[in-house]
Short mmCIF file of C-alpha atoms and ligand atoms in Angstrom, two decimals:
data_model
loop_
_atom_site.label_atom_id
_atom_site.label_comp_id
_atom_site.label_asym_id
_atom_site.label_seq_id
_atom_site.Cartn_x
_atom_site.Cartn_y
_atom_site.Cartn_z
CA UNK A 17 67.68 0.05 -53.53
CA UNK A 18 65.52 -2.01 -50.88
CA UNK A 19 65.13 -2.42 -47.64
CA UNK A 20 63.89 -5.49 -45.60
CA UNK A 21 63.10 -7.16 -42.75
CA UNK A 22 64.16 -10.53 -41.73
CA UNK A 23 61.95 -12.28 -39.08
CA UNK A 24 62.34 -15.52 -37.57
CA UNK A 25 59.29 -17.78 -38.49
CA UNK A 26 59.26 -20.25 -35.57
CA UNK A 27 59.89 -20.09 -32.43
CA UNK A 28 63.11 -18.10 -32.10
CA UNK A 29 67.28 -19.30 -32.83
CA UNK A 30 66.36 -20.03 -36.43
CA UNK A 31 69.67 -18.97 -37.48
CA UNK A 32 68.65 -14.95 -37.80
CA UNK A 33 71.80 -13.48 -36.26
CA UNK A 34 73.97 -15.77 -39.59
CA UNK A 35 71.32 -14.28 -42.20
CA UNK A 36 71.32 -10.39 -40.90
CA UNK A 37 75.31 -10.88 -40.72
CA UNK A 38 75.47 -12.31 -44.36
CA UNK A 39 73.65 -9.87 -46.04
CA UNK A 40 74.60 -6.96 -44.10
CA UNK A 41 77.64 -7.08 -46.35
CA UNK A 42 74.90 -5.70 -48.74
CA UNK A 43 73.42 -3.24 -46.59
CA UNK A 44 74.43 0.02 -45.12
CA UNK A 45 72.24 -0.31 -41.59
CA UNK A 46 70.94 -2.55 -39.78
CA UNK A 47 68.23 -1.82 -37.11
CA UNK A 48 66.60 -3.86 -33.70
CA UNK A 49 63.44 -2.64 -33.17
CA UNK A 50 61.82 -4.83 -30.70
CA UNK A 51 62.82 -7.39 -28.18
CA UNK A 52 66.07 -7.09 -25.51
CA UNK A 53 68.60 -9.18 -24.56
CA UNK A 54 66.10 -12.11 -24.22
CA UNK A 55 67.80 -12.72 -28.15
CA UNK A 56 70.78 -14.29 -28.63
CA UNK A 57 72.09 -14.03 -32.40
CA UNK A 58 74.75 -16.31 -33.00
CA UNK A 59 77.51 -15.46 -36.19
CA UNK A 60 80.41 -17.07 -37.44
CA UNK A 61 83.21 -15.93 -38.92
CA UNK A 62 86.22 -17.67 -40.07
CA UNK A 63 85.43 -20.41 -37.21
CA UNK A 64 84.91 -17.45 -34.98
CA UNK A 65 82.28 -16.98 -32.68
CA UNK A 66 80.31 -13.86 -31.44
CA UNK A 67 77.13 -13.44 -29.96
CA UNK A 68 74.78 -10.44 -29.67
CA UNK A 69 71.94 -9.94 -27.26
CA UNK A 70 71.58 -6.37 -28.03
CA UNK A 71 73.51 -4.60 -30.96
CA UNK A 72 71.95 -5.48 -34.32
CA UNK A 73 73.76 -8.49 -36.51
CA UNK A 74 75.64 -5.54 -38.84
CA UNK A 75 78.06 -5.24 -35.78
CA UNK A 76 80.95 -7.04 -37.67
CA UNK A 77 80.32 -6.14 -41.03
CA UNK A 78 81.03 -2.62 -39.83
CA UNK A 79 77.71 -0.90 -41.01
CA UNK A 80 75.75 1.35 -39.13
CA UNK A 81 74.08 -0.05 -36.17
CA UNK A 82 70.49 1.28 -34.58
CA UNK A 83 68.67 -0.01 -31.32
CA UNK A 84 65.52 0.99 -32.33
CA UNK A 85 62.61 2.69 -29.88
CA UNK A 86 60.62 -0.80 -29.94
CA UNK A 87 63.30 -2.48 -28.50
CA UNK A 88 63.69 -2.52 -24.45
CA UNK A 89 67.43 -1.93 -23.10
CA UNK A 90 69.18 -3.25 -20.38
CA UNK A 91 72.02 -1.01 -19.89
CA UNK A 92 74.56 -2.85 -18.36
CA UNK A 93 74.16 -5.78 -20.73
CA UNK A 94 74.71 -3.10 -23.72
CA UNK A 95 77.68 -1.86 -22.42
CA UNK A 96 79.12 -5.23 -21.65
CA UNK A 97 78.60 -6.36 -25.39
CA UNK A 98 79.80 -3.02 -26.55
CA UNK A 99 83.27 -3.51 -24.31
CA UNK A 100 83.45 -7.61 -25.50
CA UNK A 101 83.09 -6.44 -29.37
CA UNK A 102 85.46 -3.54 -29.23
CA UNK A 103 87.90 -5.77 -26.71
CA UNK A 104 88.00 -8.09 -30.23
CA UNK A 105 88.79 -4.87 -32.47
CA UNK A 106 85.33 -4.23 -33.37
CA UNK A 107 84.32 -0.56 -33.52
CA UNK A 108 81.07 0.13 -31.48
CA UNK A 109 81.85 3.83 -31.17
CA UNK A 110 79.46 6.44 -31.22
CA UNK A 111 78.92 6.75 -35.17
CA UNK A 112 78.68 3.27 -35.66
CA UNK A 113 75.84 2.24 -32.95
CA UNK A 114 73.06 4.62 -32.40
CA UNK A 115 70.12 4.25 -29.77
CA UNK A 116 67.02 5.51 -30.14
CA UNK A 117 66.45 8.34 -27.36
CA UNK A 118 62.37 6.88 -27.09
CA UNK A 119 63.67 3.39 -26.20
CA UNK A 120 62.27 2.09 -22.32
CA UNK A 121 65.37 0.70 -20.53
CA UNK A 122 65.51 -2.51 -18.40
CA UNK A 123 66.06 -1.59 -14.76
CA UNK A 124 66.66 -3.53 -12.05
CA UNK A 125 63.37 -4.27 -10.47
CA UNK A 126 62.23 -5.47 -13.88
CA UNK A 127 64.75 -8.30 -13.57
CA UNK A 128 63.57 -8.82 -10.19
CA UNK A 129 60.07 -9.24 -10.98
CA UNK A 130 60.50 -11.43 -13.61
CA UNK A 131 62.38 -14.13 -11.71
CA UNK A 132 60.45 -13.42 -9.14
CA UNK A 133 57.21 -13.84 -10.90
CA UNK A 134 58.32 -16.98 -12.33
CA UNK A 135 59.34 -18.79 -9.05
CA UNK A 136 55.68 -17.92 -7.58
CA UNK A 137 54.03 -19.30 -10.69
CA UNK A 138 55.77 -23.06 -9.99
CA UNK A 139 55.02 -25.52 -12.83
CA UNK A 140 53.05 -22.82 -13.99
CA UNK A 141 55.70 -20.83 -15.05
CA UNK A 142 56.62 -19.29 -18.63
CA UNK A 143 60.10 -19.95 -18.80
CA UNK A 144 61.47 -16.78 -19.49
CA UNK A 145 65.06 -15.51 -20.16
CA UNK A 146 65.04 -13.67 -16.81
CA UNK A 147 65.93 -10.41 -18.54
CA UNK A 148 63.52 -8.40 -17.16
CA UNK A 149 61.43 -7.99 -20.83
CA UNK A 150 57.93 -8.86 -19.73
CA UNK A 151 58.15 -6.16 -16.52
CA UNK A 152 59.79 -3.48 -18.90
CA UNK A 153 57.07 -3.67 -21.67
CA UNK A 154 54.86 -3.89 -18.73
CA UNK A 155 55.71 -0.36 -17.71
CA UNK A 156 55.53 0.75 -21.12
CA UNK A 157 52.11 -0.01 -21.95
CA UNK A 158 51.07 1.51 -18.51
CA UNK A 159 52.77 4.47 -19.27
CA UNK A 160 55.37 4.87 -16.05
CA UNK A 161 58.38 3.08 -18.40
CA UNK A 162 62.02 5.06 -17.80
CA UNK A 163 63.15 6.03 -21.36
CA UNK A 164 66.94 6.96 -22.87
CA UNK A 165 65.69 10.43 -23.17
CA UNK A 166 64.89 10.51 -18.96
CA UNK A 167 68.04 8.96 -18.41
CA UNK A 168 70.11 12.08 -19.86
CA UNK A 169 67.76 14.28 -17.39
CA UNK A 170 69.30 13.40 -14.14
CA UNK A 171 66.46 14.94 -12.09
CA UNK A 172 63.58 13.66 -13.72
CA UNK A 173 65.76 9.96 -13.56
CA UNK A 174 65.71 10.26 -10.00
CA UNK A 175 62.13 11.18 -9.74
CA UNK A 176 60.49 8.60 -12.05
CA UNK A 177 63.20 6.13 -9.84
CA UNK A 178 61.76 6.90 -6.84
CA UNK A 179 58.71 6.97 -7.28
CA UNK A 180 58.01 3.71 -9.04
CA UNK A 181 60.53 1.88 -6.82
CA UNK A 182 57.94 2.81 -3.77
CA UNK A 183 54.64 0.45 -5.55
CA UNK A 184 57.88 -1.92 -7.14
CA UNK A 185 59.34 -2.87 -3.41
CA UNK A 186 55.94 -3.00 -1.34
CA UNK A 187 54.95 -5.56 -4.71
CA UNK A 188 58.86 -7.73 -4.51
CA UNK A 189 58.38 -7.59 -1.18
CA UNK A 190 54.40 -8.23 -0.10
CA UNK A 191 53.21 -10.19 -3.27
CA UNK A 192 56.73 -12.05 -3.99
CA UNK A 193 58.51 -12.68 -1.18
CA UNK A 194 61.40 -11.33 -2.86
CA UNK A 195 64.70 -9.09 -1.94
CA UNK A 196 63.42 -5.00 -2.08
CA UNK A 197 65.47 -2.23 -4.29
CA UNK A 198 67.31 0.72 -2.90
CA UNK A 199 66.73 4.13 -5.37
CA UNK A 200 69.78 5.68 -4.51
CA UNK A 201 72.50 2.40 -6.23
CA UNK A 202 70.03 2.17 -8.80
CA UNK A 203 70.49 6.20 -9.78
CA UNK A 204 73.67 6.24 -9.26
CA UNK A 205 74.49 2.86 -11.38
CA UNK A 206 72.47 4.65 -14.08
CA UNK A 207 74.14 7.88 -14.09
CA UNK A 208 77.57 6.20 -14.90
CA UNK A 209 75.40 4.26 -17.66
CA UNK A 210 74.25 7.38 -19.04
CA UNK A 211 77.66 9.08 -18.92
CA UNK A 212 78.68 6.00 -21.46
CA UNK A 213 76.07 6.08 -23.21
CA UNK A 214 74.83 9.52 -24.12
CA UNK A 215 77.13 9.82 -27.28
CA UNK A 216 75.24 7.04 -28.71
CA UNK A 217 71.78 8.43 -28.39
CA UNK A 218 69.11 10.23 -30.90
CA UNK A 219 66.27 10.22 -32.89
CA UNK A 220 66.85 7.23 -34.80
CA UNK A 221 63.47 7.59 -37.37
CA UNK A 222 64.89 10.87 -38.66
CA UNK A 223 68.45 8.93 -38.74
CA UNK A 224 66.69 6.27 -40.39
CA UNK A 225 64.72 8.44 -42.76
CA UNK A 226 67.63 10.42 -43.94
CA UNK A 227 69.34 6.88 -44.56
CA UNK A 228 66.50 6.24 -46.56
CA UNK A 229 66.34 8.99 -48.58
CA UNK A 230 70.15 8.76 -49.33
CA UNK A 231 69.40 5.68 -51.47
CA UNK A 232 71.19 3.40 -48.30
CA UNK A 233 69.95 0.16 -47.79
CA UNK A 234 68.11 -0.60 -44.10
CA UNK A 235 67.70 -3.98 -42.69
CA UNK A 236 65.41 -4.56 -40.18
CA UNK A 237 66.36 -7.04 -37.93
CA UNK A 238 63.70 -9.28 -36.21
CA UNK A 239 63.97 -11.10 -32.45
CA UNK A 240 62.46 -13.89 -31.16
CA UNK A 241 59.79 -15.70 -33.69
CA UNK A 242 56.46 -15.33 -35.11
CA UNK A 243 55.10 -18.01 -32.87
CA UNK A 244 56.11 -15.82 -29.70
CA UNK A 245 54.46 -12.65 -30.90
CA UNK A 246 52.51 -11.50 -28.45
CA UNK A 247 49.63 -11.34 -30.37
CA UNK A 248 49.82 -13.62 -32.63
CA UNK A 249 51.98 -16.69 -30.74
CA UNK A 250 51.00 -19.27 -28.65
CA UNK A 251 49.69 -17.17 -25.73
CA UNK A 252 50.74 -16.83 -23.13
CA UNK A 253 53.92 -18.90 -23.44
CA UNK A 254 54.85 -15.87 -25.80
CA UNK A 255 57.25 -13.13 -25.37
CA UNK A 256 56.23 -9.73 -24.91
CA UNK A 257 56.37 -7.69 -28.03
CA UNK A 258 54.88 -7.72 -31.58
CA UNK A 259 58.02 -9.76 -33.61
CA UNK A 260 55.98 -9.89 -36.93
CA UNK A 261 57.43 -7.95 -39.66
CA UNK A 262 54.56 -5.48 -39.20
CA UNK A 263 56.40 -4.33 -36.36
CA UNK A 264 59.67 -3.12 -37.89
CA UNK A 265 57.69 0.11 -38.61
CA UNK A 266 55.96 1.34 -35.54
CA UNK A 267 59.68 -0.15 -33.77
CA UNK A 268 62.15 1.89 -35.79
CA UNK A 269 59.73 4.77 -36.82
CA UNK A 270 59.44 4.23 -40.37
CA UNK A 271 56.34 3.70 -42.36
CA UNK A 272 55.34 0.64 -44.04
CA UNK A 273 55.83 1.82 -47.75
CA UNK A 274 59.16 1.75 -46.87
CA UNK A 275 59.31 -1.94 -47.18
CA UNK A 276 60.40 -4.30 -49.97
CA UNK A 277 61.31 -7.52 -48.81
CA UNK A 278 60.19 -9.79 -46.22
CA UNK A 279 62.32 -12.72 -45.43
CA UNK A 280 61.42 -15.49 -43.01
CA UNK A 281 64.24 -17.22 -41.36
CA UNK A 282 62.94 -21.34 -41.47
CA UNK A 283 65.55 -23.61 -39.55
CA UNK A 284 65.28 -26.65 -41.33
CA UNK A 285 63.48 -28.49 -38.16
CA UNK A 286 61.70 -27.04 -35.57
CA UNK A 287 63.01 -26.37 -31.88
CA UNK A 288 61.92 -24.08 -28.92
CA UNK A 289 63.14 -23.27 -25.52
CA UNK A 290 60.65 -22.45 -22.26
CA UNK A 291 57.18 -23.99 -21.79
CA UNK A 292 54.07 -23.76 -24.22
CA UNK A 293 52.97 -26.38 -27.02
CA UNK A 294 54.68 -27.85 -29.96
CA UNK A 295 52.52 -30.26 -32.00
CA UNK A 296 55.61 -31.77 -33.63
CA UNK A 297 58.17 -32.60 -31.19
CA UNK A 298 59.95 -35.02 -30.86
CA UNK A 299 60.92 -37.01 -27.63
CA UNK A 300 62.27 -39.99 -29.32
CA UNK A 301 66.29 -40.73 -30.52
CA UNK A 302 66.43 -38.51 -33.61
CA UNK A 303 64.93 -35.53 -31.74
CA UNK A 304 67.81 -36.07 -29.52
CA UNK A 305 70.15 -36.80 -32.16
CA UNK A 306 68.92 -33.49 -34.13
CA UNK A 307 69.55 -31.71 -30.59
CA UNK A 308 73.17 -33.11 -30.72
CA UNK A 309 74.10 -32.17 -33.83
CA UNK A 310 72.77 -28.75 -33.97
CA UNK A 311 74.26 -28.03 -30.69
CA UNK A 312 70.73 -27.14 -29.89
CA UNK A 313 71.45 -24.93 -26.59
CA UNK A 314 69.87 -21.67 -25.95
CA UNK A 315 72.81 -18.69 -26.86
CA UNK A 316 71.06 -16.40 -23.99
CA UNK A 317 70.56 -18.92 -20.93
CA UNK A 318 72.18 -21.96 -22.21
CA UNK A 319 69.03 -23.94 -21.77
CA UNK A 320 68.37 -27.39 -23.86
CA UNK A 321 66.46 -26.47 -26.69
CA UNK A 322 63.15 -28.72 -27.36
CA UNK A 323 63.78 -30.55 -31.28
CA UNK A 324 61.03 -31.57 -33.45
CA UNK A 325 60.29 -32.26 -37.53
CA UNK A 326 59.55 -29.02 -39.99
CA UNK A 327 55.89 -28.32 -39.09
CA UNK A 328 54.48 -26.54 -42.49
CA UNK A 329 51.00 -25.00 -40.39
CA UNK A 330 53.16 -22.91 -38.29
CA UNK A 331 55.32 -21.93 -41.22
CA UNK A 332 52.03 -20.70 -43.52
CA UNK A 333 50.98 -19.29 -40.73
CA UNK A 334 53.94 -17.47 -40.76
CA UNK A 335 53.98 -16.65 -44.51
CA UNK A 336 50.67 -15.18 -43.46
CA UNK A 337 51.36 -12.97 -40.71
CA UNK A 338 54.68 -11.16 -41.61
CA UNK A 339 53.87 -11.06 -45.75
CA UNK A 340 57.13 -13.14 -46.39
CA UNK A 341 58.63 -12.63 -49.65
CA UNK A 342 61.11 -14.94 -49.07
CA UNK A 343 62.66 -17.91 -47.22
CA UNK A 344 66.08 -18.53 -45.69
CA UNK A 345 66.26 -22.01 -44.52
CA UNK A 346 69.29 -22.53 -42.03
CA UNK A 347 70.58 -26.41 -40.20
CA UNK A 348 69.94 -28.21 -43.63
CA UNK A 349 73.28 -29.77 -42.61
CA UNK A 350 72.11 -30.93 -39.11
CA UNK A 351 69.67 -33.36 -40.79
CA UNK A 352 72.55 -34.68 -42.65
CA UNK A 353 72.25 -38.97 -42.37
CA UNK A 354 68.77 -39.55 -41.57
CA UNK A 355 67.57 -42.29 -43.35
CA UNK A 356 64.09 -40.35 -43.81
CA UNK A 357 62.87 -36.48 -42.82
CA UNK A 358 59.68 -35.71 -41.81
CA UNK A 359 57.26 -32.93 -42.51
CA UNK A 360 54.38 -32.03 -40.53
CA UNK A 361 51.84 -31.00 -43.79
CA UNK A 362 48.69 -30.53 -41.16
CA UNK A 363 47.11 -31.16 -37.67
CA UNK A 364 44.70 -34.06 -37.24
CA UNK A 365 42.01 -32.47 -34.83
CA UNK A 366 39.72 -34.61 -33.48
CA UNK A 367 39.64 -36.41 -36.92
CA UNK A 368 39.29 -33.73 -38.59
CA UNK A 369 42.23 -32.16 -40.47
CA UNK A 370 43.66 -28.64 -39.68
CA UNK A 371 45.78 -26.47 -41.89
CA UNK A 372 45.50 -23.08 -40.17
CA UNK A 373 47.31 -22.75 -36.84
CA UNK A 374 44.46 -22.66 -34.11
CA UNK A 375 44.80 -19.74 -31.60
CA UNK A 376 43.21 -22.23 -28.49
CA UNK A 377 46.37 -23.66 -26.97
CA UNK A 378 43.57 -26.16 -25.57
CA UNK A 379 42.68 -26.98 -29.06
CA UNK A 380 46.43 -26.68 -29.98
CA UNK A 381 47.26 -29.22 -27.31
CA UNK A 382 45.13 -31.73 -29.13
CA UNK A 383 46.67 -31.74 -32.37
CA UNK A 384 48.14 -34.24 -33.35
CA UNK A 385 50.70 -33.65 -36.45
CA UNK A 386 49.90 -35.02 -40.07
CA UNK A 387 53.43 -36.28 -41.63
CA UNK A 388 54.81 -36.87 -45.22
CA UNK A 389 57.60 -39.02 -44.93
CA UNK A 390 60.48 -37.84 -47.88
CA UNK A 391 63.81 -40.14 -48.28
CA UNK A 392 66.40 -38.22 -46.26
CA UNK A 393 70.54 -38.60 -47.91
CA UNK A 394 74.02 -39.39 -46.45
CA UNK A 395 76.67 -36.47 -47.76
CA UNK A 396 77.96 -34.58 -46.05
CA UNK A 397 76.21 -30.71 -46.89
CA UNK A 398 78.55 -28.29 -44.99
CA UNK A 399 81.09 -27.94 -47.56
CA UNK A 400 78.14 -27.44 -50.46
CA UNK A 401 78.25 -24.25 -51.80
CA UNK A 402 76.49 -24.67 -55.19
CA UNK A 403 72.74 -25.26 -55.81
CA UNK A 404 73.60 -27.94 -58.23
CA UNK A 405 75.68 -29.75 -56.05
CA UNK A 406 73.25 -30.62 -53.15
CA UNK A 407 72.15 -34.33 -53.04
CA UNK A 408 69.19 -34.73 -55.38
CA UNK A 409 67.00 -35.67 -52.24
CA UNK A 410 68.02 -32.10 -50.62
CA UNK A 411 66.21 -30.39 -53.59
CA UNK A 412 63.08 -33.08 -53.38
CA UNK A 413 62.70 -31.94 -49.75
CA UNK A 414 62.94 -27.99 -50.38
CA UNK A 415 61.09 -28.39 -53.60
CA UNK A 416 58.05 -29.67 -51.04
CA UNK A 417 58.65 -27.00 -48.69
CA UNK A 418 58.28 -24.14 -51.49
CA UNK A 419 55.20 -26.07 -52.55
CA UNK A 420 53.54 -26.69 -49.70
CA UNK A 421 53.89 -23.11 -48.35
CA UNK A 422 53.54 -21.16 -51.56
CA UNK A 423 57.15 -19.00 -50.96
CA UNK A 424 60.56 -18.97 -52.82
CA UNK A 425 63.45 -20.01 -51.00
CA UNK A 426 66.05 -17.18 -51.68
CA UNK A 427 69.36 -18.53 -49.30
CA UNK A 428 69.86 -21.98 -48.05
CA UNK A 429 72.58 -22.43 -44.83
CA UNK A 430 74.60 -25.28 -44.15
CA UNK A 431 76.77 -24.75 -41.50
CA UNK A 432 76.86 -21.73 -38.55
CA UNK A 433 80.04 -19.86 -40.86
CA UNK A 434 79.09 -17.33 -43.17
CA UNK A 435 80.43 -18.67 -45.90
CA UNK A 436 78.40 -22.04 -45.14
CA UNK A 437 75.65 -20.77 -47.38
CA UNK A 438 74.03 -20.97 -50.94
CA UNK A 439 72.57 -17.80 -52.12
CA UNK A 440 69.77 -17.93 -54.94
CA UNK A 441 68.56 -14.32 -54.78
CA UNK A 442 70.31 -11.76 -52.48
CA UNK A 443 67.08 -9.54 -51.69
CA UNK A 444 69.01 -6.84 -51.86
CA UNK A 445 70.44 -6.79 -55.44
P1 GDP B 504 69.01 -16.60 -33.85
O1 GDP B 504 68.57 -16.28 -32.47
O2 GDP B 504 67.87 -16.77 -34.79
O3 GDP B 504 70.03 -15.64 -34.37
O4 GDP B 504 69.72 -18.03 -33.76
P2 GDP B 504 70.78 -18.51 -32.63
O5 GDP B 504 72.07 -17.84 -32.87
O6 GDP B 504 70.18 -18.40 -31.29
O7 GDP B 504 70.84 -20.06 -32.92
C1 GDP B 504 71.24 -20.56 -34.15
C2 GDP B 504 72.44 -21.49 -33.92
O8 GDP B 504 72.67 -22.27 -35.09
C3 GDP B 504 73.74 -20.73 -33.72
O9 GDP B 504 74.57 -21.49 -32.88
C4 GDP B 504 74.34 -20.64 -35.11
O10 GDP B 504 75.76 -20.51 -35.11
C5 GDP B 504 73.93 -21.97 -35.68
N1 GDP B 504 73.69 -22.01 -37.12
C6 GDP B 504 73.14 -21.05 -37.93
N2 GDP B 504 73.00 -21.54 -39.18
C7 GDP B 504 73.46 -22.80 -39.17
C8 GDP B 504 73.55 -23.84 -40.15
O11 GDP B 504 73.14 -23.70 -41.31
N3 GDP B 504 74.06 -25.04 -39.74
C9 GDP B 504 74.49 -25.26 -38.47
N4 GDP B 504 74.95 -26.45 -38.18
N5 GDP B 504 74.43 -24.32 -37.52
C10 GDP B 504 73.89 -23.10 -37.87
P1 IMO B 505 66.14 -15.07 -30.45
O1 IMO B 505 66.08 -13.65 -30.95
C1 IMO B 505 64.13 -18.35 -28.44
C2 IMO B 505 61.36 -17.32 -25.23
C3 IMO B 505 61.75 -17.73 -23.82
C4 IMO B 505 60.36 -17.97 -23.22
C5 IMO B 505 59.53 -16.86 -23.87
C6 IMO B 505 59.34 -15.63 -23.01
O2 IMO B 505 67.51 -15.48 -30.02
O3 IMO B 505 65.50 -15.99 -31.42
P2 IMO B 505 60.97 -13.62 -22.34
O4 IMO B 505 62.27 -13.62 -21.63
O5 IMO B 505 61.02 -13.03 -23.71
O6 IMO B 505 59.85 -13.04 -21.53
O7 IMO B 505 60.59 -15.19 -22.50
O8 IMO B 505 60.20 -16.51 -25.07
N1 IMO B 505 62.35 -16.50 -25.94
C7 IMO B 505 63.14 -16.97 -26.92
N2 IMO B 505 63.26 -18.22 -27.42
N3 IMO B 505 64.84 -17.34 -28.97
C8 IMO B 505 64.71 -16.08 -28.51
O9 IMO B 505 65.30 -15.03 -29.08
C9 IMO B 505 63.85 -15.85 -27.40
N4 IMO B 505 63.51 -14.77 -26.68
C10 IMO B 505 62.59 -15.17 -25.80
O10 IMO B 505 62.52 -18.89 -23.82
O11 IMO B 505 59.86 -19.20 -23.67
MG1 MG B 506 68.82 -16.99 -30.50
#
């Protein structure tokens, strides 16, 4: 029995949504636990698309669901996924998706304020998702967030409405020019939410716990990427929550012992969508051709998504960071027909070479990226399913990437369906 995390090692739409699906056919639950609807996990099945913001990856493998207390909910956005999934004959019913009664929700002056925010800030801006997650965790930290539990208490929703809507208008309206909120729609919108809802809410660490104890198997399912960890990513062009591995504990109320496996989602290049720095991108024809082929578009806001080469510092920094046991590299297939790939093996700093990622986005903007150069191959890789039968230069150039960053590559993906993909070791066996 195990139980692991999966985390996405770069800077978010590594492919995580494809992993968590595949191997939640090993699993019994799979559990959010920080993030929102920011995330957008793509899966494939049978040439079938679905995409979840929200409900954890083990949606269509039928296993148990959890929206862990770490994660911040927008209401409305849950209960349109919920309606799309069980509109295709998915079950999303009350046993099958569970939210944690300690999770903050997303209202509608957090939305607000983040567009808002962003507008006012110009050039200067983040590039957000617009959901509202910066503003939620916002209010979480300084202790006047809304949780699940006020929610089913409609007095004290009304109340803790109210009275933060009072310093949220006077801000929209005085500091952002922006449209004010009225308190009544807002509790009255929520009340039908929480009508919906309320079935699916609970103490998820005791659900968890018991799980546990049952001999199930938990995944814990990552958002976003290391490099946007608030902590620990390029700051502030981050997100706003902890998404190293570290965090699956204090987000789904479990305790780190608990762990076994750690397993780093690495797409096969490197792309990211909003501002902030990225030593090895590329603004030349293949990063454009890479962007083509990997239909590199953002699955929440349908923004371009920036391409560059396989940058190795950011990846050992990740190994680092979130104790990865394991790799999963996804989009082999979208490199398919170079005549050479690229790896980005260190940072040349002011002549001086750099193989730890530097926290100074000043110094980071200096960087320039180190390459090896490795023959790329011509076949074709989505129909691969076998180790053995991937192009002898496919193995030279994940052979280097186990080297260089010290970690054994357990599953390699080549194409977005879930049976695109080459197991080696299933963590969970
Ligand atoms: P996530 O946020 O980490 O779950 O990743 P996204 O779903 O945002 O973005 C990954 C995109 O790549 C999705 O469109 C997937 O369907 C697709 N994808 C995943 N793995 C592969 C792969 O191995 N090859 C190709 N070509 N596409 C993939
Ligand atoms: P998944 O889980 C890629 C980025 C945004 C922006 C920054 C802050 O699908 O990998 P936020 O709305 O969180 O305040 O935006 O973080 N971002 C993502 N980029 N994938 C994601 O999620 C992301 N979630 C947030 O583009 O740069
Ligand atoms: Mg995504």
């Amino acid at each position: 029995m195990a139980n692991i995390v999966i985390v996405g090692t770069q800077w978010g739409d590594e492919g995580k949504g494809k992993i968590v699906d595949l191997l939640a056919e090993t699993a019994d639950m799979v559990v959010r636990f920080q993030g929102g609807n920011n995330a957008g996990h793509t899966m494939v099945v049978g040439g079938e698309q679905f995409i979840c913001h929200l409900i954890p990856s083990g949606i269509l493998q039928q296993k148990t669901c959890v929206i862990g207390n770490g994660v911040v909910v927008d209401p409305a956005v849950l209960l349109a996924e919920m309606d799309a999934l069980d509109s295709r004959g998915i079950d999303v019913g009350s046993h099958r998706l569970l939210i944690c009664e300690k999770a903050h929700l997303i209202m509608p002056y957090h939305r607000s304020v983040d567009h808002a925010r962003e507008k006012f800030k110009g050039d200067k801006k983040i590039g957000t998702t617009g959901r509202g997650i910066g503003p939620a965790y916002e209010d979480k930290a300084t202790r006047r967030g809304i949780r699940f539990l006020d929610l089913l208490d409609p007095e004290v929703f009304s109340e803790k409405v109210n009275t933060i809507l009072d310093e949220k208008n006077f801000y929209l309206k005085n500091y952002l020019s922006a449209e004010t909120l009225d308190p009544k729609q807002i509790i009255v919108q929520y009340q039908d939410y929480a009508r919906r809802l309320a079935p699916h809410i609970t103490n998820i660490s005791v659900v968890i716990d018991t799980a546990i104890k049952n001999n199930q198997q938990v995944m814990f399912e990552g958002a976003q990427g290391t490099h946007l960890d608030i902590d620990h990513g390029t700051y502030p062009f981050v997100t706003s929550s902890n998404t190293v591995a570290g965090n699956a504990c204090s987000g789904a109320g479990i305790g780190p012992k608990q762990i076994n496996d750690v397993i780093g989602i690495v797409k096969a290049y490197t792309t990211r969508v909003g501002q902030g720095p990225f030593p090895s991108e590329l603004f030349d024809d293949i990063g454009d051709r890479i962007q083509e082929k990997g239909a590199e578009f953002g699955a929440t806001t349908g923004r371009r998504r920036r391409c560059g080469w396989l940058d190795i510092v950011l990846l050992r920094n990740a190994v680092r960071l979130n104790g990865l046991t394991g790799l999963a590299i996804t989009k082999l297939d979208v490199l398919d027909g170079l005549e050479s790939v690229k790896i980005c093996t260190g940072y040349d700093y002011n002549g001086k070479q750099m193989l730890d990622f530097p926290a100074s986005l000043k110094v980071l903007g200096d960087c320039q990226p180190i390459y090896e150069t490795l023959p790329g191959w011509s076949e074709n890789l989505s129909g691969i399913r076998r180790f053995e039968d991937l192009p002898e230069n496919v193995e030279s150039y994940l052979n280097r990437i186990e080297t260089l960053i010290q970690t054994p590559i357990d599953i390699i993906s080549v194409g977005p369906d879930r049976d695109q993909t080459i197991v080696i070791r299933n963590p969970f066996k």
